[in-house]
mmCIF file of C-alpha atoms in Angstrom:
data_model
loop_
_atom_site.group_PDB
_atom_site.id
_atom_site.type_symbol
_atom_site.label_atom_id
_atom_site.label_comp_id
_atom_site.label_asym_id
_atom_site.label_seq_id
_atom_site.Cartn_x
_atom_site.Cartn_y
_atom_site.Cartn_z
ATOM 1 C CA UNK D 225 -10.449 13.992 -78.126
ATOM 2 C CA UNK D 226 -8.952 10.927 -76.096
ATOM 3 C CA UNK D 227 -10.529 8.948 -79.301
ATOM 4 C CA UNK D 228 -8.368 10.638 -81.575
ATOM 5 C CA UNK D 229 -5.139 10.381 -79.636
ATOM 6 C CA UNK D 230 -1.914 8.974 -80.711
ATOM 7 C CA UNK D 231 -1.666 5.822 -79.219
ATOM 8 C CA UNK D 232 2.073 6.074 -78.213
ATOM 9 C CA UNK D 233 1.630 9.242 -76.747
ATOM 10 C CA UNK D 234 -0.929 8.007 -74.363
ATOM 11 C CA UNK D 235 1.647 5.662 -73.195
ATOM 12 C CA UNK D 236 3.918 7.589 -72.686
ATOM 13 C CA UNK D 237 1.664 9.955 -70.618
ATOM 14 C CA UNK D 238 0.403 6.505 -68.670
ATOM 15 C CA UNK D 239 4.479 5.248 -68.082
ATOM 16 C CA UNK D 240 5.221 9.133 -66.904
ATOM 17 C CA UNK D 241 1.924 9.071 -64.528
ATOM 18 C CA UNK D 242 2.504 5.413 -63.326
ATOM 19 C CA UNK D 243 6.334 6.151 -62.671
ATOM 20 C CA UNK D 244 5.713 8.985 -60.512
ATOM 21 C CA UNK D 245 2.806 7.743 -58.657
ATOM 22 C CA UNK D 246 5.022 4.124 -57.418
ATOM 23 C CA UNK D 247 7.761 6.632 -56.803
ATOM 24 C CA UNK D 248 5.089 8.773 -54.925
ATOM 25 C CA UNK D 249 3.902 5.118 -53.327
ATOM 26 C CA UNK D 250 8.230 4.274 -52.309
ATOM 27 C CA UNK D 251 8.470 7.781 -50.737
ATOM 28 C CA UNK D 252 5.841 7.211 -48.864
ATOM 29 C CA UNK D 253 6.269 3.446 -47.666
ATOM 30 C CA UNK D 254 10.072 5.071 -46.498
ATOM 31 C CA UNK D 255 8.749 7.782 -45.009
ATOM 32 C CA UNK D 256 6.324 5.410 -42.900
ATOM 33 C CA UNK D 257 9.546 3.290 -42.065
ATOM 34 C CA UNK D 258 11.130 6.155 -40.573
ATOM 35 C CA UNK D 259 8.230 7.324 -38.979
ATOM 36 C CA UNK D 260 7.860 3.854 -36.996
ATOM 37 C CA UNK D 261 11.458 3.795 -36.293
ATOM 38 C CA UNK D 262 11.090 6.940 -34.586
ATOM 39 C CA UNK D 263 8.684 5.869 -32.535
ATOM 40 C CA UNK D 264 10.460 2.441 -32.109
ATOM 41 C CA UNK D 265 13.359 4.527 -30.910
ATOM 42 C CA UNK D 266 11.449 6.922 -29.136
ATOM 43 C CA UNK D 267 9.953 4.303 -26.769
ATOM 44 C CA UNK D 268 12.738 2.103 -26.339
ATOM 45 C CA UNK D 269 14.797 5.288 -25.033
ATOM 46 C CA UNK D 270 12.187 5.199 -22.110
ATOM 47 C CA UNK D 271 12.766 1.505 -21.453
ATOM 48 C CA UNK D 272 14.916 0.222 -18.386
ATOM 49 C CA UNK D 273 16.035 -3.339 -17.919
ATOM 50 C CA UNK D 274 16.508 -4.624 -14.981
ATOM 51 C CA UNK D 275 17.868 -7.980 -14.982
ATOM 52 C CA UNK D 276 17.118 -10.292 -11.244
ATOM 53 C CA UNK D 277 18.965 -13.100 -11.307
ATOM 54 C CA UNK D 278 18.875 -14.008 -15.064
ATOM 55 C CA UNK D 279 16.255 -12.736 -15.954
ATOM 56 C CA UNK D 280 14.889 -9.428 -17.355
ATOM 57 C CA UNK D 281 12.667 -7.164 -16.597
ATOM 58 C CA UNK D 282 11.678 -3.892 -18.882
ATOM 59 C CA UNK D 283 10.428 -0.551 -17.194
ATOM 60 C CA UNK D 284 9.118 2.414 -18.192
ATOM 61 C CA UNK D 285 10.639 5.376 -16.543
ATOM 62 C CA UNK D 286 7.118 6.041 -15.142
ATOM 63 C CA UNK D 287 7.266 2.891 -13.398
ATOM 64 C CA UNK D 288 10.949 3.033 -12.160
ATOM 65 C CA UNK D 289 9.606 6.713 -10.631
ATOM 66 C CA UNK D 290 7.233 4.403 -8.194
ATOM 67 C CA UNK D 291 7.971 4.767 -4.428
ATOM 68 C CA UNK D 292 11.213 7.185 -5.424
ATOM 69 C CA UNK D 293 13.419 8.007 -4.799
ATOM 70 C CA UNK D 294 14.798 4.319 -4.469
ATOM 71 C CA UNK D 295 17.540 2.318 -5.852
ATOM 72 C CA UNK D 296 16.557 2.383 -9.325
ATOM 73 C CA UNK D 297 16.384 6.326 -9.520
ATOM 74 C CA UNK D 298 19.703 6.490 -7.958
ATOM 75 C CA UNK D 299 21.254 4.256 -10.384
ATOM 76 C CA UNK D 300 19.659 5.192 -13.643
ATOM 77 C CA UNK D 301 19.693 8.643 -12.779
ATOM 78 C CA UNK D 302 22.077 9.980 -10.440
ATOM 79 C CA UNK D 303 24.936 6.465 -9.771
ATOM 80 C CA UNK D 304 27.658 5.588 -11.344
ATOM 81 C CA UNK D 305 25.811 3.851 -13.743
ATOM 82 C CA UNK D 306 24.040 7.023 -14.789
ATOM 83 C CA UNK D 307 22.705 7.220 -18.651
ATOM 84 C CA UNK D 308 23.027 3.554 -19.040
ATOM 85 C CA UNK D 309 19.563 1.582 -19.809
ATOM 86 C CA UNK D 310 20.482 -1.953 -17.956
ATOM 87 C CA UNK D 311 21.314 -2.747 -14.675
ATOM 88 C CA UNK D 312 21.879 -6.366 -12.661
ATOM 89 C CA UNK D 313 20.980 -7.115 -9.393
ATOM 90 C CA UNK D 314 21.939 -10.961 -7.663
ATOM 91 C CA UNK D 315 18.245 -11.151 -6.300
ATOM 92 C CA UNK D 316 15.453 -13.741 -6.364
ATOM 93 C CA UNK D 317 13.593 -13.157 -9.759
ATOM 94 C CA UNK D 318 10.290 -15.224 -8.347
ATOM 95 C CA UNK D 319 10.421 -12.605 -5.633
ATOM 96 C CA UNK D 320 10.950 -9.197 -8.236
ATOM 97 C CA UNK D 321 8.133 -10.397 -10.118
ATOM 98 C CA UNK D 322 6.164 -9.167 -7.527
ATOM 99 C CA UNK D 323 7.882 -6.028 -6.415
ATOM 100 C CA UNK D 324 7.676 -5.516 -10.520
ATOM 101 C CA UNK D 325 3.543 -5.367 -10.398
ATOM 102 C CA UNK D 326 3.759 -3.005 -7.529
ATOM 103 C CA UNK D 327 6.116 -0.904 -9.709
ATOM 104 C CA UNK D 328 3.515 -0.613 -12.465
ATOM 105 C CA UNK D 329 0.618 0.439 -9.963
ATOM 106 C CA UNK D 330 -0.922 -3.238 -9.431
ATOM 107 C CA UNK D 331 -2.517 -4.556 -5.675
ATOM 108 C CA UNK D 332 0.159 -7.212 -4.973
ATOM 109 C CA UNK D 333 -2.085 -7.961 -1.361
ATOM 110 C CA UNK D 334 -2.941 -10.575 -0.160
ATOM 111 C CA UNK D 335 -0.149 -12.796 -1.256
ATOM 112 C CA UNK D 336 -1.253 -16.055 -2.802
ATOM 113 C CA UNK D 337 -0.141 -19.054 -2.182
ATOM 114 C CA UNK D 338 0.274 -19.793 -5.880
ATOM 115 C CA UNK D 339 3.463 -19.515 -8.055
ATOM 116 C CA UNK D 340 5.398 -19.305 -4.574
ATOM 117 C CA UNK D 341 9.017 -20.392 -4.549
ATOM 118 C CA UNK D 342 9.709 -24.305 -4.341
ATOM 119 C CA UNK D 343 9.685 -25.005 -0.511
ATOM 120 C CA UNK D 344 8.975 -21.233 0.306
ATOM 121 C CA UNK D 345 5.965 -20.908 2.780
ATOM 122 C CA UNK D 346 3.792 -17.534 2.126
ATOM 123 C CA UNK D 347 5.183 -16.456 5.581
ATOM 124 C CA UNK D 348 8.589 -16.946 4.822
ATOM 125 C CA UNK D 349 8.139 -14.714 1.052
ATOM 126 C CA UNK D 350 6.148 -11.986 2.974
ATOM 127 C CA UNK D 351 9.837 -11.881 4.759
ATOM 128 C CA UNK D 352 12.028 -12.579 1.687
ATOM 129 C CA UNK D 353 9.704 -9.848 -0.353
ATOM 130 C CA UNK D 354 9.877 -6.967 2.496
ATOM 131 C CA UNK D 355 13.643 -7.589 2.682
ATOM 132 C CA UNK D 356 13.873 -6.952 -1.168
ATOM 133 C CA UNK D 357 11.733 -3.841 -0.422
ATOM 134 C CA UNK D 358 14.181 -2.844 1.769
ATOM 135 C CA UNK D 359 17.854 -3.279 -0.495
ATOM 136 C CA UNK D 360 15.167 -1.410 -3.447
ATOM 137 C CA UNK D 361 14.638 1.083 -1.253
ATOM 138 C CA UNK D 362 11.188 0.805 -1.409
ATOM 139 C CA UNK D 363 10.241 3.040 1.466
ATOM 140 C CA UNK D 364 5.910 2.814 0.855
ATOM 141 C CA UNK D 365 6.014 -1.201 0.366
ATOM 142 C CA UNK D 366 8.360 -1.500 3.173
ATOM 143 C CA UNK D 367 6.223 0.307 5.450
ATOM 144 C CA UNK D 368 3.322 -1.394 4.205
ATOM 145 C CA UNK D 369 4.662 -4.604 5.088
ATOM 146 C CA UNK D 370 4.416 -5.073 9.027
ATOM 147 C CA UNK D 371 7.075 -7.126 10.759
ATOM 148 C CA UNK D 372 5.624 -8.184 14.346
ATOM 149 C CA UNK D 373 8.068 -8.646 17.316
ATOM 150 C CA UNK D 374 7.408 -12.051 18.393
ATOM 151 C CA UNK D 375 6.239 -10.813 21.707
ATOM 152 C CA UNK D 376 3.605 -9.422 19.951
ATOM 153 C CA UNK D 377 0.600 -12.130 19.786
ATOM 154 C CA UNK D 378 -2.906 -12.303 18.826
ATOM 155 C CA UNK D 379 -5.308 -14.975 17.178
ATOM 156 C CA UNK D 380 -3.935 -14.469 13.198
ATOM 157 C CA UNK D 381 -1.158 -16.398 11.598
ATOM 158 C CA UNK D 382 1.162 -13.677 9.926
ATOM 159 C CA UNK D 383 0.072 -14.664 6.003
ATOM 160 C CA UNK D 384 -3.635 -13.905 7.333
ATOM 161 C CA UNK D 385 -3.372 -10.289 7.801
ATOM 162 C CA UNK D 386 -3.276 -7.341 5.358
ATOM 163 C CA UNK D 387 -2.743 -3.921 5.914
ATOM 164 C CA UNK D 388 -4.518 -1.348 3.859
ATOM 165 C CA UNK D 389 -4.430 2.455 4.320
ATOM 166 C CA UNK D 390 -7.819 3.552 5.703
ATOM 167 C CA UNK D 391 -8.435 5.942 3.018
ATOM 168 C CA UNK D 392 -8.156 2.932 0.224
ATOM 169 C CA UNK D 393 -10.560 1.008 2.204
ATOM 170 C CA UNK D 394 -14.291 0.030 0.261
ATOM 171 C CA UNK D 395 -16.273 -0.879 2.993
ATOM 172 C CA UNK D 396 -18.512 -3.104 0.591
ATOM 173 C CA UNK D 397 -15.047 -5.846 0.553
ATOM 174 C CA UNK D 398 -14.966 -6.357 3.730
ATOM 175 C CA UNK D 399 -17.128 -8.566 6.497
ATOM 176 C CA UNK D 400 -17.077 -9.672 9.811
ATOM 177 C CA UNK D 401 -15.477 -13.339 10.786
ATOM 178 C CA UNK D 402 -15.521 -14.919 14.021
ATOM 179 C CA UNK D 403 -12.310 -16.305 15.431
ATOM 180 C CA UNK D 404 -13.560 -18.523 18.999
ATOM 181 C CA UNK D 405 -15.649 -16.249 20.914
ATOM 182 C CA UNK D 406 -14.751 -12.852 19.421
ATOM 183 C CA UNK D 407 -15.317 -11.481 15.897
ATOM 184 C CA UNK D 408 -13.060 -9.299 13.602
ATOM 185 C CA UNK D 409 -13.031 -7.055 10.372
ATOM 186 C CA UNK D 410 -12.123 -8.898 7.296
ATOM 187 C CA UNK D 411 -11.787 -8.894 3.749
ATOM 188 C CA UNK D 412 -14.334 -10.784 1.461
ATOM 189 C CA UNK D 413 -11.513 -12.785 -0.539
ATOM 190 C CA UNK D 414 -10.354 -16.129 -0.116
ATOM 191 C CA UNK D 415 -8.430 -16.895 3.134
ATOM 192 C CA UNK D 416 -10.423 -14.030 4.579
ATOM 193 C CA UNK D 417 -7.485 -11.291 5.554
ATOM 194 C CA UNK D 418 -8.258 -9.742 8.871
ATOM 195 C CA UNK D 419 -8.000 -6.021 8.107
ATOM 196 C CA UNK D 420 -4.904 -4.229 9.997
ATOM 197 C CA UNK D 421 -5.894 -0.602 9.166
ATOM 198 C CA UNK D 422 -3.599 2.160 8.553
ATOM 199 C CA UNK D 423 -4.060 5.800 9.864
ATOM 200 C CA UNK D 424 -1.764 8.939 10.306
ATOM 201 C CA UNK D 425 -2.810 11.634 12.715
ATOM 202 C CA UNK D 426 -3.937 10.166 15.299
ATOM 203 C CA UNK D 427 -4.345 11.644 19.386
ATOM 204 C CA UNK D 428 -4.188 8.167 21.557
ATOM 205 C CA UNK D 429 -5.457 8.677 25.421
ATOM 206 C CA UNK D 430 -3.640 5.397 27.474
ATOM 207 C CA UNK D 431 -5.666 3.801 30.142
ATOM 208 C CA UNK D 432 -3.924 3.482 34.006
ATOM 209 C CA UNK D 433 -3.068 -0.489 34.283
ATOM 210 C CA UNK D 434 -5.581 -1.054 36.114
ATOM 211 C CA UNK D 435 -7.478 -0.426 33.074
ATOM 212 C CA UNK D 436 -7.897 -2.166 29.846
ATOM 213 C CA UNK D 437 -9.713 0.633 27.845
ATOM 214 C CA UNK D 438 -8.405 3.341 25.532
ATOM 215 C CA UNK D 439 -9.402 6.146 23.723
ATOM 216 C CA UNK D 440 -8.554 6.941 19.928
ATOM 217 C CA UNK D 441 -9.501 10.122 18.180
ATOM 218 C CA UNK D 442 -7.914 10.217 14.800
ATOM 219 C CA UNK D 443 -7.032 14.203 13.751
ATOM 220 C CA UNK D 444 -7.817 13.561 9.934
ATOM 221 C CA UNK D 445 -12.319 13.979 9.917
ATOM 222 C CA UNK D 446 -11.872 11.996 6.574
ATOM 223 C CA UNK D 447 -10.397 9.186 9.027
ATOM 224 C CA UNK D 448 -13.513 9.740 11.242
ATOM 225 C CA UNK D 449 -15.784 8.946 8.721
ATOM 226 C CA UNK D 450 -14.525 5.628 7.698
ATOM 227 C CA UNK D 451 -14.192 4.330 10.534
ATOM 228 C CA UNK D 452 -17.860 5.578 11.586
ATOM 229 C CA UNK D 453 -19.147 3.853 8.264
ATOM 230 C CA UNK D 454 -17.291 0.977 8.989
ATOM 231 C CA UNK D 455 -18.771 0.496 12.415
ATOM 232 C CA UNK D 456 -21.998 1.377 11.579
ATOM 233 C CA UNK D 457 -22.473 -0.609 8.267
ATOM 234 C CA UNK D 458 -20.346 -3.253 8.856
ATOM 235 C CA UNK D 459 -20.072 -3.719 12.323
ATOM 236 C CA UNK D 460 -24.091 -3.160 12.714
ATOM 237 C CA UNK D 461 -23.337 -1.221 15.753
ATOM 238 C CA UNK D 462 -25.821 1.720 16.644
ATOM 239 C CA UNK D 463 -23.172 4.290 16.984
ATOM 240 C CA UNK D 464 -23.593 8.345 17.405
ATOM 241 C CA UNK D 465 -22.345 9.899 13.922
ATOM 242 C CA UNK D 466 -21.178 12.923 15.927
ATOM 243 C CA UNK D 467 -18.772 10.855 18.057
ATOM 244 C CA UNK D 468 -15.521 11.024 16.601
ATOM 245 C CA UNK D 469 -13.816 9.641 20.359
ATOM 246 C CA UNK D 470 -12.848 5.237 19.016
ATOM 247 C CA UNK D 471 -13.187 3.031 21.892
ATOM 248 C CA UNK D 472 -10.195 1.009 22.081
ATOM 249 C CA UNK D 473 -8.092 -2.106 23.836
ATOM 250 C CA UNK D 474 -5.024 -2.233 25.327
ATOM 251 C CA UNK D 475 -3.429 -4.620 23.852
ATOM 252 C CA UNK D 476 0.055 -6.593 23.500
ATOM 253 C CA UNK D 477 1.731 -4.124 20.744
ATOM 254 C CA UNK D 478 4.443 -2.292 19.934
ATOM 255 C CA UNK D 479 4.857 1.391 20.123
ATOM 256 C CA UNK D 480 7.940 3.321 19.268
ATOM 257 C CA UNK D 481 7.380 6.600 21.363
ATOM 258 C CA UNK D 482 9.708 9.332 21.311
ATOM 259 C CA UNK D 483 12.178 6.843 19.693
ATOM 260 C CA UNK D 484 11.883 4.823 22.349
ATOM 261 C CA UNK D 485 10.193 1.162 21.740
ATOM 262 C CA UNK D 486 7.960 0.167 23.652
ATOM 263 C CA UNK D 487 4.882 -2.381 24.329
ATOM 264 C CA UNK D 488 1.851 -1.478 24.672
ATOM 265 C CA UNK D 489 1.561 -2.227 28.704
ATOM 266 C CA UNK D 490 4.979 -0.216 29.119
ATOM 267 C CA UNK D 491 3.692 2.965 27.533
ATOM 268 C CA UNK D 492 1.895 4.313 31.007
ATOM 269 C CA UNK D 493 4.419 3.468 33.207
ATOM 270 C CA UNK D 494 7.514 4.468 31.199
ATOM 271 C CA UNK D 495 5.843 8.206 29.816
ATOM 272 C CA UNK D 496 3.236 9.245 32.566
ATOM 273 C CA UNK D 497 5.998 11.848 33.882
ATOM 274 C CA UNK D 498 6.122 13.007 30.811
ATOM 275 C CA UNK D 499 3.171 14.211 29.549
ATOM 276 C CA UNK D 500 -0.368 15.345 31.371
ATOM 277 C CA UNK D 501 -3.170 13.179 32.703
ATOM 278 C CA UNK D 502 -6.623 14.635 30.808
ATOM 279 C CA UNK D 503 -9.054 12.916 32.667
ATOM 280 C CA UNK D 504 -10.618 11.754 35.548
ATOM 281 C CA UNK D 505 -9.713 8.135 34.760
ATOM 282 C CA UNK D 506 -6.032 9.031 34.961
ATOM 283 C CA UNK D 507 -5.675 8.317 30.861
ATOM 284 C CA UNK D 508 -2.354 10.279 29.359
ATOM 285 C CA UNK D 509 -2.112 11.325 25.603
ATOM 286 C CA UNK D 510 0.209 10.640 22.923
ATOM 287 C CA UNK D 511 -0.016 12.046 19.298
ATOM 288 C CA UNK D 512 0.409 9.236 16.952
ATOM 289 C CA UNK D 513 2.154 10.471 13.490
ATOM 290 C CA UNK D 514 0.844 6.544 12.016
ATOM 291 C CA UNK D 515 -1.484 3.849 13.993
ATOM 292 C CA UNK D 516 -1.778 0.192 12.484
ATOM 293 C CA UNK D 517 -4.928 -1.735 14.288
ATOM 294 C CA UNK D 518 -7.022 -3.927 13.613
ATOM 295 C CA UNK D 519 -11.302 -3.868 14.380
ATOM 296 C CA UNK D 520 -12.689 -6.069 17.102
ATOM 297 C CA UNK D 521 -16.337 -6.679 17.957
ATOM 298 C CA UNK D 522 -17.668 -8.164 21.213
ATOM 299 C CA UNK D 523 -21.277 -9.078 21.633
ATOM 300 C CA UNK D 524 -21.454 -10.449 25.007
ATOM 301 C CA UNK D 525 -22.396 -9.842 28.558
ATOM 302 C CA UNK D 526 -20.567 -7.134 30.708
ATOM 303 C CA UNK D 527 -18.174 -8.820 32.668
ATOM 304 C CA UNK D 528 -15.259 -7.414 35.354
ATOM 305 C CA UNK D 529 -13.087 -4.770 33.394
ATOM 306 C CA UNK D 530 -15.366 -5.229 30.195
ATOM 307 C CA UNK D 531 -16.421 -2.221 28.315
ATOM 308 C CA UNK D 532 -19.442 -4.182 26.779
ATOM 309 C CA UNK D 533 -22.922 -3.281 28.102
ATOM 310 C CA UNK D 534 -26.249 -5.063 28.352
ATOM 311 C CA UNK D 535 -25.065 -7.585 25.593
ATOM 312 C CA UNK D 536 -25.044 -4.860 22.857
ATOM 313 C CA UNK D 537 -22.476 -4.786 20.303
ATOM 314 C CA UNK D 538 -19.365 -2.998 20.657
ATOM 315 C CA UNK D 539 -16.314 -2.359 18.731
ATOM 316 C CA UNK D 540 -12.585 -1.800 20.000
ATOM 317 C CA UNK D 541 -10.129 -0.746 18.058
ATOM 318 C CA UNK D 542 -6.901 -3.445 18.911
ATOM 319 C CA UNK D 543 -3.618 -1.488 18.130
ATOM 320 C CA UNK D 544 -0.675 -3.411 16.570
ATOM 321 C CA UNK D 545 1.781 -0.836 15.975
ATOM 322 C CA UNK D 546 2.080 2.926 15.828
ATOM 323 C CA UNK D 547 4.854 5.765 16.059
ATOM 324 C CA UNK D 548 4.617 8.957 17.988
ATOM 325 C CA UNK D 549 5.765 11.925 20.351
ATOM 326 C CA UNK D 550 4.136 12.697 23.925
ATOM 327 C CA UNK D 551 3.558 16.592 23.231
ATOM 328 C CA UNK D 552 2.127 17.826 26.883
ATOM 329 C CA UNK D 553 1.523 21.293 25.643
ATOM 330 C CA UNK D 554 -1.096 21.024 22.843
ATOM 331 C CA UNK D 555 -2.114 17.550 23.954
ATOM 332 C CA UNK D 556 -3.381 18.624 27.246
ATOM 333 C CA UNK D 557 -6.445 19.803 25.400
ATOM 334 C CA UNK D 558 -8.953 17.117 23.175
ATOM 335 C CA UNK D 559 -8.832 17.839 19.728
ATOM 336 C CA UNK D 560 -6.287 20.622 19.315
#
């Protein structure tokens, strides 16, 4: 009966329980260090610094892995500086803060005009910021990143245009905008981006220079569809859903065509001895591995050369730059 006990025996039986319950309490508080040390360790194994120009920036090796293989990957894991955790580069930090976001999966487009270097215009930074691309070897944010020859014109300052793949396009961000008597695609977003569009795949049928129209079918359907939902629900243009034929513009662009460059107005004279006329206008056909444009609207009367009719609305797709091979052989035929 605990009544009955000895008193100093239930001491003793209280000091014996309480020592090994705070030993039981400091093996477990160690353990628990150890365990977060572990971790601690564990996760700062998978951290990267990279310092820009004083300072420091910490990666995960997930992030680093971004647009590889570039220069990080080669350094970290395959250079000279291979198993080392910290790297330097002489660059502009201001300007790696940016390429840092795009690292870790963020939209970095449209570039504000806030937190911009001292003196830096947003034109000049979309040039300082693709250069960086380039020494990173950032080969998807480089490519992303347009550089117009300055032969190549049209109504948008540089900082105003943005060019999205057409697969990552939401057709509920974007509107139309009119620039003086014609009207474009944009993006609902401050500054109001006009909307270069990016496509791969895509067969391009060149009007005679007598001309002005062209024809764009893209190869991709998924391609198709966007732009058909674009023209129908944006645009507001009563358009046939089965019509996967683009009317487009020549237009004052640049074309690199069987690694030749070339404008736009050079590409029938220069290639129509090289590949087959398909139809009855004369048109000749390139296959275009990657087409940037941008989406013009014209709601006016027909005029000489104009491929509006009876006032309706009309879109044209305005090329900007694309890449390609004349292929006679399989091109002869539409949609092959």
């Amino acid at each position: 009966m605990l009544n009955n006990a000895d008193p100093l025996i239930l001491f003793k039986k209280y000091h014996m329980i309480n020592s090994y319950f705070n030993r039981y309490l400091k093996l477990a508080y160690f353990q628990f260090i150890i365990i977060k040390f572990d971790i601690y360790s564990l996760a700062m194994a998978d951290s990267y610094l990279v310092r820009v120009g004083g300072k420091v920036f910490e990666f995960s090796e997930t992030s680093l892995q971004t647009d590889a293989p570039n220069l990080f990957t080669e350094m970290f894991w395959g250079g000279e500086v291979y198993g080392e955790k910290e790297i330097f580069f002489d660059r502009d930090p201001v300007i790696f803060e940016v390429i840092s976001r795009y690292l870790r999966g963020y939209e970095i487009f449209p570039i504000s005009s806030i937190n911009l270097p001292v003196g830096m215009s947003e034109n000049v930074f979309r040039q300082n910021l693709l250069r960086d691309a380039k020494f990173f070897q950032l080969t998807k944010l480089s490519e992303s990143m347009i550089t117009l020859d300055t032969r190549i014109g049209d109504v948008f300052n540089s900082h105003f245009k943005i060019e999205k793949r057409l697969t990552d396009i939401d057709p509920l961000h974007l509107q139309l905008k009119r620039f003086g008597d014609k009207q474009y695609v944009v993006f609902k977003s401050e500054g109001m981006p006009v909307v270069l569009f990016h496509m791969g795949g895509v067969i391009c049928d060149v009007a005679p220079l007598n001309s002005i129209e062209w024809k764009f079918q893209p190869v991709n359907l998924e391609h198709s569809r966007i732009i058909r939902d674009i023209i129908v629900n944006i645009i507001g243009e009563d358009y046939d859903p089965k019509n996967d034929i683009f009317n487009g513009i020549k237009s004052i662009s640049s074309f690199e065509i069987d690694g030749q460059k070339v404008y736009g107005s050079e590409i029938y004279v220069k290639f129509k001895d090289k590949t087959a006329e398909v139809d009855k206008q004369g048109r000749i056909r390139f296959l275009l591995s990657k087409l940037i444009f941008s989406l013009e609207v014209i709601n006016e009367q027909p005029q000489s050369n104009s491929i509006s009719t009876g006032g309706k609305i009309k879109h044209r797709i305005k090329p900007v730059w694309g890449t390609g091979i004349t292929e006679p052989t399989w091109l002869a035929h539409r949609g092959t």
